[in-house]
Coordinates of C-alpha atoms and ligand atoms in Angstrom, one line a residue:
Chain A
M1381 CA 0.0 0.0 0.0
R1382 CA 2.8 2.4 1.0
Q1383 CA 4.5 1.5 -2.2
I1384 CA 1.4 2.3 -4.3
K1385 CA 1.1 5.7 -2.6
R1386 CA 4.8 6.5 -3.4
M1387 CA 4.3 5.4 -7.0
L1388 CA 1.3 7.6 -7.3
R1389 CA 3.2 10.6 -6.0
M1390 CA 5.9 9.8 -8.5
H1391 CA 3.4 9.4 -11.2
K1392 CA 2.0 12.9 -10.4
I1393 CA 5.3 14.5 -11.1
F1394 CA 5.6 12.7 -14.5
V1395 CA 2.1 13.5 -15.4
A1396 CA 2.6 17.2 -14.6
Q1397 CA 5.7 17.1 -16.8
E1398 CA 3.9 15.4 -19.6
L1399 CA 1.2 18.0 -19.5
K1400 CA 3.7 20.8 -19.6
R1401 CA 5.4 19.2 -22.6
M1402 CA 2.0 18.9 -24.3
M1403 CA 1.4 22.6 -23.9
E1404 CA 4.9 23.3 -25.2
Y1405 CA 4.4 21.2 -28.4
K1406 CA 0.6 21.9 -28.8
G1407 CA 0.9 21.8 -32.6
D1408 CA 2.4 18.3 -32.7
F1409 CA -0.2 17.1 -30.2
I1410 CA -3.2 18.5 -32.0
V1411 CA -2.0 17.2 -35.4
G1412 CA -1.5 13.7 -33.8
I1413 CA -5.0 13.7 -32.4
I1414 CA -6.6 14.9 -35.7
G1415 CA -4.7 12.3 -37.6
F1416 CA -6.0 9.6 -35.3
L1417 CA -9.6 10.8 -35.5
F1418 CA -9.3 10.9 -39.3
A1419 CA -8.2 7.3 -39.5
Q1420 CA -11.1 6.3 -37.2
C1421 CA -13.5 8.1 -39.4
T1422 CA -12.5 6.1 -42.4
N1423 CA -13.3 2.9 -40.4
M1424 CA -16.8 4.4 -39.6
L1425 CA -17.3 5.2 -43.2
F1426 CA -16.4 1.6 -44.1
L1427 CA -19.0 0.3 -41.6
W1428 CA -21.6 2.7 -42.9
I1429 CA -21.0 1.5 -46.5
I1430 CA -21.4 -2.1 -45.5
F1431 CA -24.7 -1.4 -43.6
R1432 CA -26.1 0.4 -46.7
Q1433 CA -26.1 -3.0 -48.4
I1434 CA -27.4 -5.1 -45.5
P1435 CA -29.8 -4.1 -42.7
S1436 CA -28.0 -6.1 -40.0
L1437 CA -24.7 -8.0 -39.6
M1438 CA -25.2 -11.4 -37.9
G1439 CA -28.1 -9.8 -35.9
W1440 CA -26.2 -6.6 -35.0
T1441 CA -27.4 -3.2 -36.2
L1442 CA -25.1 -0.5 -37.4
N1443 CA -25.5 1.4 -34.1
Q1444 CA -24.7 -1.7 -32.1
V1445 CA -21.6 -2.4 -34.1
V1446 CA -20.5 1.2 -33.7
F1447 CA -21.1 1.0 -29.9
I1448 CA -18.9 -2.1 -29.7
Y1449 CA -16.3 -0.4 -31.7
G1450 CA -16.5 2.7 -29.4
F1451 CA -16.3 0.5 -26.3
S1452 CA -13.2 -1.3 -27.6
L1453 CA -11.3 2.0 -27.7
I1454 CA -11.8 2.6 -24.0
P1455 CA -9.6 -0.2 -22.4
K1456 CA -7.2 0.2 -25.3
G1457 CA -6.9 3.9 -24.7
I1458 CA -6.5 3.6 -20.9
D1459 CA -3.7 1.1 -21.4
H1460 CA -2.1 3.2 -24.0
L1461 CA -2.4 6.4 -21.9
L1462 CA -0.9 4.9 -18.7
F1463 CA 1.4 2.0 -19.6
D1464 CA 2.9 2.9 -22.9
N1465 CA 6.4 2.9 -21.4
L1466 CA 6.4 -0.9 -21.7
W1467 CA 6.9 -0.6 -25.4
A1468 CA 10.2 1.1 -24.9
I1469 CA 11.4 -1.9 -22.8
G1470 CA 11.0 -4.3 -25.8
H1471 CA 12.4 -1.8 -28.3
W1472 CA 15.5 -0.3 -26.7
T1473 CA 15.6 0.0 -22.9
V1474 CA 16.9 -3.6 -22.4
R1475 CA 19.0 -3.7 -25.6
K1476 CA 20.9 -0.6 -24.7
G1477 CA 21.4 -1.6 -21.1
D1478 CA 19.3 1.4 -19.9
F1479 CA 17.3 -1.0 -17.8
D1480 CA 20.2 -0.9 -15.2
K1481 CA 18.7 2.1 -13.5
Y1482 CA 15.5 0.4 -12.6
L1483 CA 17.4 -2.4 -10.9
T1484 CA 19.4 0.0 -8.7
R1485 CA 16.3 1.6 -7.2
P1486 CA 14.3 0.4 -4.2
V1487 CA 10.9 0.1 -6.0
N1488 CA 9.3 -2.7 -8.0
T1489 CA 10.8 -2.5 -11.4
L1490 CA 7.5 -3.1 -13.2
F1491 CA 5.7 -0.4 -11.2
H1492 CA 8.6 1.9 -11.9
V1493 CA 8.5 1.4 -15.6
M1494 CA 4.7 1.7 -15.8
V1495 CA 4.3 5.0 -13.9
E1496 CA 7.2 6.7 -15.6
R1497 CA 5.3 8.0 -18.6
L1498 CA 1.9 9.3 -19.6
Q1499 CA 1.1 8.9 -23.3
I1500 CA -1.1 11.9 -24.0
D1501 CA -1.6 10.8 -27.6
A1502 CA -3.9 8.1 -26.3
L1503 CA -6.5 10.8 -25.5
G1504 CA -7.4 10.5 -29.2
E1505 CA -8.7 6.9 -28.6
L1506 CA -10.5 7.8 -25.4
I1507 CA -12.2 10.9 -27.0
M1508 CA -13.3 8.8 -30.0
G1509 CA -14.4 5.9 -27.9
I1510 CA -16.5 8.1 -25.6
A1511 CA -17.9 10.0 -28.6
L1512 CA -19.0 6.8 -30.4
I1513 CA -20.6 5.4 -27.3
C1514 CA -22.5 8.7 -26.6
I1515 CA -23.7 9.0 -30.2
T1516 CA -25.1 5.4 -30.4
L1517 CA -26.3 5.1 -26.8
P1518 CA -29.8 6.5 -27.4
S1519 CA -30.5 4.1 -30.3
V1520 CA -29.2 0.8 -28.9
A1521 CA -31.9 0.4 -26.3
I1522 CA -30.0 -0.9 -23.3
Q1523 CA -31.8 -2.2 -20.2
W1524 CA -30.2 -0.6 -17.3
S1525 CA -30.0 -2.0 -13.8
L1526 CA -27.8 -1.1 -10.8
L1527 CA -25.9 -4.5 -11.1
K1528 CA -25.2 -3.8 -14.7
I1529 CA -23.8 -0.4 -14.0
L1530 CA -21.6 -1.8 -11.3
L1531 CA -20.4 -4.6 -13.6
I1532 CA -19.6 -2.2 -16.4
I1533 CA -17.5 0.0 -14.0
A1534 CA -15.7 -3.1 -12.7
V1535 CA -15.0 -4.7 -16.1
I1536 CA -13.2 -1.7 -17.7
P1537 CA -10.0 -1.9 -15.6
F1538 CA -9.9 -5.7 -16.1
A1539 CA -10.4 -5.3 -19.8
T1540 CA -7.5 -2.8 -19.7
L1541 CA -5.3 -5.3 -17.9
I1542 CA -5.7 -7.8 -20.7
Y1543 CA -3.8 -5.4 -22.9
T1544 CA -1.3 -4.6 -20.1
G1545 CA -0.7 -8.2 -19.2
I1546 CA 0.1 -9.2 -22.8
K1547 CA 2.3 -6.2 -23.1
I1548 CA 4.2 -7.0 -19.9
A1549 CA 4.8 -10.6 -21.0
T1550 CA 5.9 -9.8 -24.5
A1551 CA 8.0 -6.9 -23.4
A1552 CA 9.8 -9.2 -20.9
I1553 CA 10.9 -11.5 -23.7
A1554 CA 13.5 -8.9 -24.4
F1555 CA 15.3 -9.8 -21.2
W1556 CA 16.4 -13.0 -23.1
T1557 CA 16.3 -11.9 -26.7
K1558 CA 17.4 -8.2 -26.2
R1559 CA 14.5 -7.1 -28.4
S1560 CA 10.8 -8.0 -28.5
G1561 CA 9.0 -4.8 -29.7
N1562 CA 7.9 -6.6 -32.8
I1563 CA 6.4 -9.5 -30.9
T1564 CA 4.3 -7.1 -28.8
F1565 CA 3.3 -5.4 -32.1
M1566 CA 2.3 -8.7 -33.7
F1567 CA 0.0 -9.4 -30.7
Y1568 CA -1.5 -6.0 -30.8
M1569 CA -2.3 -6.3 -34.5
V1570 CA -4.8 -9.0 -33.5
N1571 CA -6.8 -6.6 -31.4
D1572 CA -8.2 -5.0 -34.6
F1573 CA -10.3 -8.1 -34.9
A1574 CA -11.8 -7.6 -31.5
K1575 CA -13.4 -4.3 -32.4
Y1576 CA -16.2 -6.0 -34.3
P1577 CA -18.7 -8.7 -33.2
V1578 CA -16.9 -12.0 -33.1
S1579 CA -19.9 -13.7 -34.7
I1580 CA -18.8 -12.3 -38.1
Y1581 CA -15.6 -14.4 -38.1
N1582 CA -15.0 -18.1 -38.9
N1583 CA -14.4 -20.5 -36.1
A1584 CA -10.7 -20.4 -36.2
V1585 CA -10.4 -16.6 -35.8
R1586 CA -13.1 -16.7 -33.2
F1587 CA -11.2 -19.3 -31.2
I1588 CA -7.9 -17.4 -31.5
I1589 CA -9.2 -14.1 -30.3
T1590 CA -11.2 -15.7 -27.5
Y1591 CA -8.8 -18.3 -26.1
I1592 CA -5.3 -17.8 -27.5
I1593 CA -4.8 -14.0 -27.7
P1594 CA -8.0 -13.1 -25.9
F1595 CA -8.5 -9.6 -27.2
A1596 CA -12.2 -10.3 -27.7
F1597 CA -12.6 -9.9 -24.0
T1598 CA -11.3 -6.4 -24.1
A1599 CA -14.2 -5.3 -26.3
Y1600 CA -16.8 -7.5 -27.9
Y1601 CA -17.7 -9.8 -24.9
P1602 CA -18.2 -7.1 -22.3
A1603 CA -20.0 -4.9 -24.9
E1604 CA -22.3 -7.8 -25.7
Y1605 CA -23.3 -8.0 -22.1
I1606 CA -23.9 -4.3 -21.9
L1607 CA -26.0 -4.4 -25.1
T1608 CA -28.0 -7.6 -24.5
G1609 CA -27.5 -8.5 -20.8
N1610 CA -26.7 -12.0 -22.0
N1611 CA -24.3 -14.4 -20.3
P1612 CA -22.8 -12.2 -17.6
L1613 CA -20.8 -15.1 -16.2
F1614 CA -19.0 -15.6 -19.5
N1615 CA -18.9 -12.1 -20.8
I1616 CA -17.9 -10.3 -17.6
G1617 CA -16.7 -13.2 -15.4
L1618 CA -14.4 -14.7 -17.9
T1619 CA -13.0 -11.2 -18.8
I1620 CA -12.0 -10.8 -15.2
V1621 CA -10.5 -14.3 -14.9
I1622 CA -8.6 -14.0 -18.2
S1623 CA -7.2 -10.6 -17.3
L1624 CA -6.0 -11.9 -13.9
I1625 CA -4.4 -14.9 -15.6
L1626 CA -2.6 -12.7 -18.1
M1627 CA -1.3 -10.4 -15.4
V1628 CA 0.0 -13.3 -13.4
I1629 CA 1.7 -14.7 -16.5
G1630 CA 3.1 -11.2 -17.3
I1631 CA 4.5 -10.7 -13.8
F1632 CA 6.0 -14.2 -13.7
V1633 CA 7.8 -13.8 -17.1
W1634 CA 8.9 -10.3 -16.0
N1635 CA 10.4 -11.5 -12.8
K1636 CA 12.1 -14.5 -14.5
G1637 CA 13.4 -12.1 -17.1
I1638 CA 15.1 -9.8 -14.7
R1639 CA 17.3 -12.6 -13.5
A1640 CA 18.3 -13.2 -17.1
Y1641 CA 19.0 -9.6 -17.9
E1642 CA 22.5 -9.1 -19.2
S1643 CA 22.8 -5.3 -19.3
A1644 CA 25.1 -4.1 -22.1
G1645 CA 28.8 -3.6 -22.4
S1646 CA 30.1 -0.1 -21.6
Chain B
M162 CA 32.1 -4.4 4.6
I163 CA 32.4 -5.7 1.1
Y164 CA 33.4 -9.3 0.5
V165 CA 33.9 -10.7 -3.0
E166 CA 34.7 -14.4 -3.3
N167 CA 35.4 -16.2 -6.6
L168 CA 33.0 -14.0 -8.4
R169 CA 32.4 -15.1 -12.0
K170 CA 30.3 -13.9 -14.9
E171 CA 30.0 -15.6 -18.2
F172 CA 28.1 -14.1 -21.2
K173 CA 26.8 -16.2 -24.0
K174 CA 27.4 -14.6 -27.4
T175 CA 25.6 -15.9 -30.5
I176 CA 28.0 -16.0 -33.4
K177 CA 26.4 -14.7 -36.6
E178 CA 27.5 -16.6 -39.7
P179 CA 28.0 -14.4 -42.7
G180 CA 25.4 -14.2 -45.5
V181 CA 21.7 -14.8 -45.7
L182 CA 22.1 -18.5 -45.5
G183 CA 24.2 -18.1 -42.4
S184 CA 21.7 -15.9 -40.6
F185 CA 19.0 -18.4 -41.5
K186 CA 21.1 -21.2 -40.0
S187 CA 21.8 -19.3 -36.8
L188 CA 18.1 -18.7 -36.5
F189 CA 17.5 -22.4 -35.9
H190 CA 20.9 -23.6 -34.7
P191 CA 22.4 -20.6 -33.0
K192 CA 26.1 -21.2 -32.3
T193 CA 27.0 -19.7 -29.0
E194 CA 30.3 -18.8 -27.6
K195 CA 31.1 -18.3 -23.9
I196 CA 32.8 -15.1 -22.9
V197 CA 34.2 -15.2 -19.4
A198 CA 34.0 -11.5 -18.5
V199 CA 34.9 -12.0 -14.8
N200 CA 37.0 -15.0 -13.9
D201 CA 36.8 -15.9 -10.2
I202 CA 37.7 -12.5 -8.7
S203 CA 38.1 -12.1 -4.9
F204 CA 38.8 -9.0 -2.8
N205 CA 37.6 -7.3 0.3
V206 CA 36.9 -3.6 1.2
P207 CA 36.8 -2.6 4.8
E208 CA 34.2 -0.1 6.0
G209 CA 35.0 3.6 5.2
E210 CA 37.7 2.8 2.6
I211 CA 38.0 4.1 -0.9
L212 CA 39.1 1.3 -3.2
G213 CA 40.6 2.1 -6.6
F214 CA 39.4 -0.6 -8.9
I215 CA 41.4 -0.5 -12.1
G216 CA 42.3 -2.5 -15.2
P217 CA 42.6 -2.0 -18.9
N218 CA 39.5 -1.6 -21.2
G219 CA 37.4 -4.8 -21.2
A220 CA 39.0 -6.1 -18.0
G221 CA 35.6 -6.7 -16.4
K222 CA 35.4 -3.8 -14.0
S223 CA 31.9 -2.6 -15.0
T224 CA 30.7 -6.2 -15.0
V225 CA 31.9 -6.6 -11.4
I226 CA 30.2 -3.4 -10.3
K227 CA 27.0 -4.5 -12.0
M228 CA 27.1 -7.8 -10.0
L229 CA 27.8 -5.9 -6.7
T230 CA 24.9 -3.6 -7.3
G231 CA 22.5 -6.3 -8.2
I232 CA 22.1 -5.5 -11.9
L233 CA 23.6 -8.7 -13.0
T234 CA 23.3 -12.2 -11.5
P235 CA 26.7 -13.8 -11.0
T236 CA 27.3 -17.1 -12.9
S237 CA 29.0 -18.4 -9.7
G238 CA 30.8 -17.1 -6.6
K239 CA 29.6 -14.8 -3.9
C240 CA 29.5 -11.2 -3.0
T241 CA 28.4 -9.8 0.3
I242 CA 27.9 -6.1 0.9
N243 CA 27.0 -4.9 4.4
G244 CA 26.2 -8.5 5.2
R245 CA 23.8 -8.9 2.3
N246 CA 23.6 -10.5 -1.0
P247 CA 22.6 -8.0 -3.8
N248 CA 20.4 -10.6 -5.5
E249 CA 18.2 -11.3 -2.5
N250 CA 15.8 -8.7 -1.3
R251 CA 17.0 -6.3 -4.0
K252 CA 14.7 -3.4 -3.0
S253 CA 15.9 -3.1 0.6
Y254 CA 19.5 -3.7 -0.5
V255 CA 19.7 -0.9 -3.0
K256 CA 18.5 1.6 -0.4
E257 CA 21.9 1.3 1.2
I258 CA 23.9 1.9 -1.9
G259 CA 24.5 4.6 -4.5
V260 CA 25.5 3.9 -8.0
V261 CA 26.9 6.1 -10.8
F262 CA 27.9 5.0 -14.3
G263 CA 29.8 7.8 -15.8
Q264 CA 29.1 6.5 -19.3
R265 CA 25.4 6.9 -19.1
T266 CA 23.0 8.9 -17.0
Q267 CA 20.4 7.3 -14.7
L268 CA 18.3 10.4 -14.7
W269 CA 15.2 11.2 -16.7
W270 CA 16.1 12.9 -19.9
D271 CA 13.2 15.4 -20.0
L272 CA 12.8 16.1 -16.4
P273 CA 14.2 19.4 -14.9
L274 CA 16.9 18.5 -12.4
R275 CA 14.9 19.8 -9.5
E276 CA 11.9 17.5 -10.4
T277 CA 14.4 14.6 -10.8
Y278 CA 15.4 14.9 -7.2
A279 CA 11.7 15.2 -6.2
V280 CA 11.1 11.9 -7.8
L281 CA 14.1 10.3 -6.2
K282 CA 12.9 11.6 -2.9
E283 CA 9.8 9.5 -3.3
I284 CA 11.7 6.5 -4.6
Y285 CA 14.1 6.5 -1.6
E286 CA 11.5 7.7 0.9
V287 CA 13.6 10.5 2.2
P288 CA 11.6 12.6 4.7
D289 CA 11.0 16.3 3.9
D290 CA 13.3 17.8 6.5
K291 CA 16.2 15.4 5.7
Y292 CA 15.6 16.0 2.0
H293 CA 16.0 19.8 2.2
K294 CA 19.1 19.5 4.3
R295 CA 20.6 17.0 2.0
M296 CA 19.8 19.0 -1.1
A297 CA 21.4 22.1 0.4
F298 CA 24.5 20.1 1.3
L299 CA 24.8 18.4 -2.2
N300 CA 24.3 21.8 -3.7
E301 CA 27.2 23.1 -1.8
I302 CA 29.7 20.3 -2.5
L303 CA 28.7 19.8 -6.2
D304 CA 27.6 23.3 -7.1
L305 CA 24.2 22.4 -8.7
E306 CA 22.5 25.8 -8.3
K307 CA 23.3 27.1 -11.8
F308 CA 21.5 24.3 -13.7
I309 CA 19.0 22.9 -11.2
T310 CA 16.0 24.1 -13.2
S311 CA 17.3 22.8 -16.6
P312 CA 16.0 19.6 -18.1
V313 CA 18.7 16.8 -17.9
R314 CA 19.0 16.6 -21.7
T315 CA 20.3 20.2 -21.8
L316 CA 23.1 19.7 -19.3
S317 CA 26.8 19.6 -20.3
L318 CA 28.7 16.4 -19.5
G319 CA 30.3 17.9 -16.4
Q320 CA 27.0 19.2 -15.1
R321 CA 25.3 15.9 -15.8
M322 CA 28.0 14.0 -14.0
R323 CA 27.6 16.2 -10.9
A324 CA 23.9 15.8 -11.1
D325 CA 24.2 12.0 -11.3
I326 CA 26.6 11.9 -8.4
A327 CA 24.2 14.1 -6.3
A328 CA 21.4 11.7 -7.2
S329 CA 23.4 8.7 -6.0
L330 CA 24.0 10.5 -2.7
L331 CA 20.5 11.8 -2.0
H332 CA 19.6 8.9 0.3
S333 CA 22.9 8.9 2.2
P334 CA 24.1 5.5 1.1
K335 CA 26.5 3.5 3.1
V336 CA 28.3 2.2 0.0
L337 CA 29.0 4.2 -3.2
F338 CA 29.9 2.6 -6.5
L339 CA 31.4 5.0 -9.0
D340 CA 32.2 3.5 -12.4
E341 CA 34.3 6.1 -14.3
P342 CA 32.9 9.2 -12.7
T343 CA 35.5 11.5 -14.2
I344 CA 35.4 10.3 -17.8
G345 CA 35.6 13.2 -20.2
L346 CA 35.6 15.9 -17.6
D347 CA 37.8 19.0 -17.5
V348 CA 40.3 19.6 -14.6
V349 CA 38.1 21.9 -12.6
V350 CA 35.1 19.5 -12.6
K351 CA 37.4 16.6 -11.9
D352 CA 38.7 18.4 -8.8
N353 CA 35.2 19.2 -7.8
I354 CA 34.1 15.6 -8.0
R355 CA 37.2 14.3 -6.2
N356 CA 36.8 16.7 -3.4
A357 CA 33.1 15.8 -3.1
V358 CA 33.9 12.0 -2.9
D359 CA 36.7 12.6 -0.5
Y360 CA 34.5 14.8 1.7
I361 CA 31.6 12.3 1.7
N362 CA 34.0 9.5 2.6
K363 CA 35.5 11.4 5.5
Q364 CA 32.3 12.9 6.8
E365 CA 30.0 10.0 6.5
K366 CA 32.4 7.0 6.5
T367 CA 30.9 6.0 3.1
T368 CA 32.7 3.0 1.6
V369 CA 33.6 3.8 -2.0
I370 CA 34.5 1.6 -5.0
L371 CA 35.9 3.7 -7.8
T372 CA 36.8 2.6 -11.3
T373 CA 38.7 5.1 -13.5
H374 CA 41.3 5.4 -16.2
D375 CA 42.6 8.6 -14.7
L376 CA 45.2 7.5 -12.2
A377 CA 45.2 10.9 -10.6
D378 CA 41.8 9.9 -9.2
I379 CA 43.4 6.9 -7.6
E380 CA 46.4 8.8 -6.2
L381 CA 44.3 11.5 -4.8
L382 CA 41.5 9.3 -3.4
A383 CA 42.4 5.7 -2.9
K384 CA 44.6 4.1 -0.4
R385 CA 44.3 0.7 -1.9
I386 CA 43.9 -0.6 -5.4
V387 CA 42.7 -3.8 -6.9
M388 CA 43.8 -4.3 -10.4
I389 CA 42.2 -6.8 -12.7
D390 CA 42.9 -7.9 -16.3
K391 CA 41.0 -10.2 -18.6
G392 CA 38.7 -10.9 -15.7
S393 CA 41.3 -12.0 -13.2
N394 CA 43.0 -10.4 -10.2
V395 CA 46.4 -8.9 -11.0
F396 CA 47.2 -6.9 -7.9
D397 CA 45.6 -6.1 -4.6
G398 CA 47.4 -3.8 -2.2
T399 CA 48.2 -0.2 -1.2
I400 CA 49.8 2.2 -3.6
S401 CA 53.1 2.1 -1.8
E402 CA 53.1 -1.7 -2.0
L403 CA 52.5 -1.4 -5.7
K404 CA 55.5 0.9 -6.0
S405 CA 57.8 -1.4 -4.1
K406 CA 56.6 -4.5 -5.9
Y407 CA 56.7 -3.2 -9.4
G408 CA 58.6 0.0 -8.9
Q409 CA 62.1 -1.0 -9.9
I410 CA 61.7 1.2 -12.9
R411 CA 64.0 4.2 -12.8
E412 CA 64.3 7.1 -15.2
L413 CA 67.5 8.7 -16.2
H414 CA 67.2 12.2 -17.5
F415 CA 70.1 14.1 -19.1
D416 CA 71.2 16.7 -21.5
T417 CA 74.0 16.1 -24.0
D418 CA 75.6 17.7 -27.0
T419 CA 76.7 14.4 -28.4
E420 CA 74.9 13.3 -31.5
N421 CA 73.4 9.8 -32.1
V422 CA 73.4 9.0 -28.4
K423 CA 71.2 6.0 -29.0
D424 CA 73.7 4.3 -31.2
I425 CA 76.7 5.3 -29.1
L426 CA 75.1 4.1 -25.8
S427 CA 73.3 1.0 -27.1
Y428 CA 72.3 0.0 -23.5
K429 CA 70.5 -3.1 -24.7
E430 CA 73.5 -4.7 -26.2
H431 CA 75.9 -3.6 -23.6
F432 CA 73.9 -4.7 -20.5
D433 CA 71.9 -7.4 -22.3
F434 CA 68.5 -5.9 -21.2
N435 CA 65.2 -7.6 -22.1
D436 CA 63.1 -5.6 -24.5
E437 CA 60.6 -4.5 -21.9
D438 CA 63.3 -3.4 -19.4
I439 CA 64.7 -0.5 -21.3
T440 CA 63.4 2.4 -23.4
V441 CA 65.4 5.4 -24.7
E442 CA 63.6 8.6 -25.8
T443 CA 65.4 11.6 -27.2
E444 CA 64.1 15.1 -27.8
G445 CA 66.6 17.6 -29.1
S446 CA 69.5 17.5 -26.7
S447 CA 67.5 16.0 -23.8
V448 CA 67.4 12.2 -23.3
K449 CA 65.1 10.1 -21.2
V450 CA 66.2 6.5 -20.3
R451 CA 63.7 4.3 -18.6
F452 CA 65.2 1.0 -17.2
N453 CA 64.6 -1.8 -14.8
S454 CA 67.0 -1.2 -11.9
E455 CA 66.6 -4.8 -10.9
A456 CA 68.3 -5.9 -14.1
V457 CA 71.1 -3.3 -13.9
P458 CA 71.8 -1.2 -10.8
V459 CA 71.5 2.5 -11.1
S460 CA 75.2 3.1 -10.3
D461 CA 76.3 0.9 -13.2
M462 CA 74.0 2.7 -15.5
L463 CA 75.3 6.1 -14.3
S464 CA 79.0 5.3 -14.6
Y465 CA 78.5 3.7 -18.0
T466 CA 76.6 6.6 -19.3
L467 CA 79.0 9.2 -17.9
G468 CA 82.0 7.4 -19.3
K469 CA 80.5 7.1 -22.8
I470 CA 79.3 10.6 -23.6
N471 CA 79.5 14.3 -22.7
I472 CA 76.8 15.2 -20.2
K473 CA 75.6 18.5 -19.0
D474 CA 73.0 17.7 -16.5
I475 CA 71.8 14.4 -15.1
S476 CA 69.1 13.2 -12.7
V477 CA 67.6 9.9 -11.6
K478 CA 63.9 9.6 -10.9
D479 CA 61.5 7.0 -9.4
A480 CA 58.9 6.0 -12.0
D481 CA 55.5 7.3 -11.1
I482 CA 52.5 5.1 -10.6
E483 CA 51.2 5.8 -14.1
E484 CA 54.4 4.3 -15.5
I485 CA 54.1 1.2 -13.4
I486 CA 50.5 0.7 -14.4
R487 CA 51.3 1.3 -18.0
R488 CA 53.8 -1.5 -17.8
L489 CA 51.4 -3.8 -16.0
Y490 CA 48.7 -3.2 -18.6
K491 CA 51.1 -3.8 -21.5
Q492 CA 52.5 -7.1 -20.1
G493 CA 49.0 -8.3 -19.4
V494 CA 50.4 -10.3 -16.4
Ligands
ATP2722 N1 26.1 -7.4 -21.7 C1 27.2 -8.0 -22.2 N2 27.0 -9.0 -23.1 C2 28.1 -9.6 -23.6 N3 29.4 -9.3 -23.3 C3 29.6 -8.3 -22.4 C4 28.5 -7.6 -21.8 N4 29.0 -6.7 -20.9 C5 30.4 -6.8 -21.0 N5 30.7 -7.8 -21.8 C6 32.1 -8.3 -22.1 O1 32.8 -8.5 -20.9 C7 34.1 -8.0 -20.9 C8 34.3 -7.0 -19.7 O2 33.5 -5.9 -20.0 P1 33.4 -4.7 -18.9 O3 32.5 -3.7 -19.5 O4 33.2 -5.2 -17.6 O5 34.9 -4.1 -19.0 P2 35.5 -2.8 -18.2 O6 36.7 -3.3 -17.4 O7 34.5 -2.0 -17.5 O8 36.1 -2.0 -19.4 P3 36.2 -0.4 -19.7 O9 37.4 0.1 -19.0 O10 36.4 -0.3 -21.2 O11 34.9 0.2 -19.2 C9 34.3 -7.4 -22.3 O12 35.0 -8.4 -23.0 C10 32.9 -7.2 -22.8 O13 32.9 -7.3 -24.2
MG2723 MG1 33.6 -0.1 -17.8

């Protein structure tokens, strides 16, 4: 607990710094966000064109599909905003020996890496996600209940940790191989599938994004529960279980990796 | 305080075979080669001592420091610092040590220096009142005031090194590891850093292990040196022991108007010196002869030289520590 408090105080300093930097390079920041929103709009256009041909996609309406898409951006955006520094581990921190500094400090190395940066660019995803949810919310006819609201609030951090756990485990491979950024990237490519209802895919793809690289639990399954109220045990319960399993695997690989870390000459 | 026993570190290196086919082969059957970076090294450092840890490039100094600070796990052997093993209970161990690698900063590139120390305060859990006192103190001995508001990336090398050293001292460590803390610095900054290390060592009884290629650091700070080469111990003792053990080298300096002194004197043939036991350098009319006084006594050298040529001014000198170490590095004992 004390460690978490310290980490949060540290985090505050880094966040303040990041915000200062954002103000300093406003232009770059704004262009980045606009670029991201533009790319997302082309996706929306694509959906809209499909739905002009067909009234519904495997039982989902355009608004529902857009809602799922919007929801998928929330856990992804939170992970991107808070824990982006893990990318650096797999790309260069380990390879260049810069990981040394984390090992000479009296805090958990993983915590230290995770709180060290705030990736403001991720606000693009969060803004887009919230906007899409707000736009479609009136027309998707959700049955609200207190339990549902509580479950939704609870499931978002766990869905986020699915991303984070996978990122920790794949980043930690670099402790052995020196470089693993591309492995993380490969895994993250799969998450594009998870933005749409899994029922549109064939069995193989469905199996992979459910049980192998379970990104479907970051978006489609929780969103399905929100929209239909179906299968809370599978849609919400399994999301939580899978995210915990992935975090445990991630932390395990990370701790093993630290012992194999070889630093760099000079 | 610090006990190092048969410490060993091996690195595996994959050998890349040339060409596309080669790299394909090594993808499936990677050929690895074992590099012994540190080969069963042992030494001790008593509390409050500054140890000069030296050796030629690639000797394994940084690798030893990384094992002592818990960054690397030793292949075999043991090190105990302050009664503890760096690889067990890492978090509480590193609270007691300070580490500086001169080659690379441990600070945050974009953070202003002042914020950097604020973060380290949280990391090391330094209480407010202690923190303010400590900052004022570090400010005084390392002169940080002028650049304390600048981001680390804008600091000059000398400023950055002082900032790094201050960072390593913020939590008043019992043991300080300095790996080349004076690399690339001008004389004034070097002096500043040496004084700071000396002061901390005297005031707070901090034990220090210092690696450097500038032997002035060693002469000014360390009583004892441990020298390693190719991963193995070469020498362990005080500087005066080093001088008496390897210091049979003498230097003969003289001025002469005779031409071609080298040919006329031909010490090597006359006294039958080994190659490494004699060198003669001439510059205009002044001549510098460096020889091993164990092979030929000083008096013989003097009388032979005086009898052979016309000499204006002559003197005999002890070789300095730099000369001794140069010889040791060259021989690769
Ligand atoms: N991470 C690493 N992976 C593989 N080999 C390494 C690694 N670090 C060091 N080595 C090798 O181990 C040996 C010792 O290196 P080390 O950096 O400890 O030397 P050093 O005494 O600090 O030298 P210098 O004075 O140049 O800093 C060298 O041969 C080096 O190539
Ligand atoms: Mg070194």
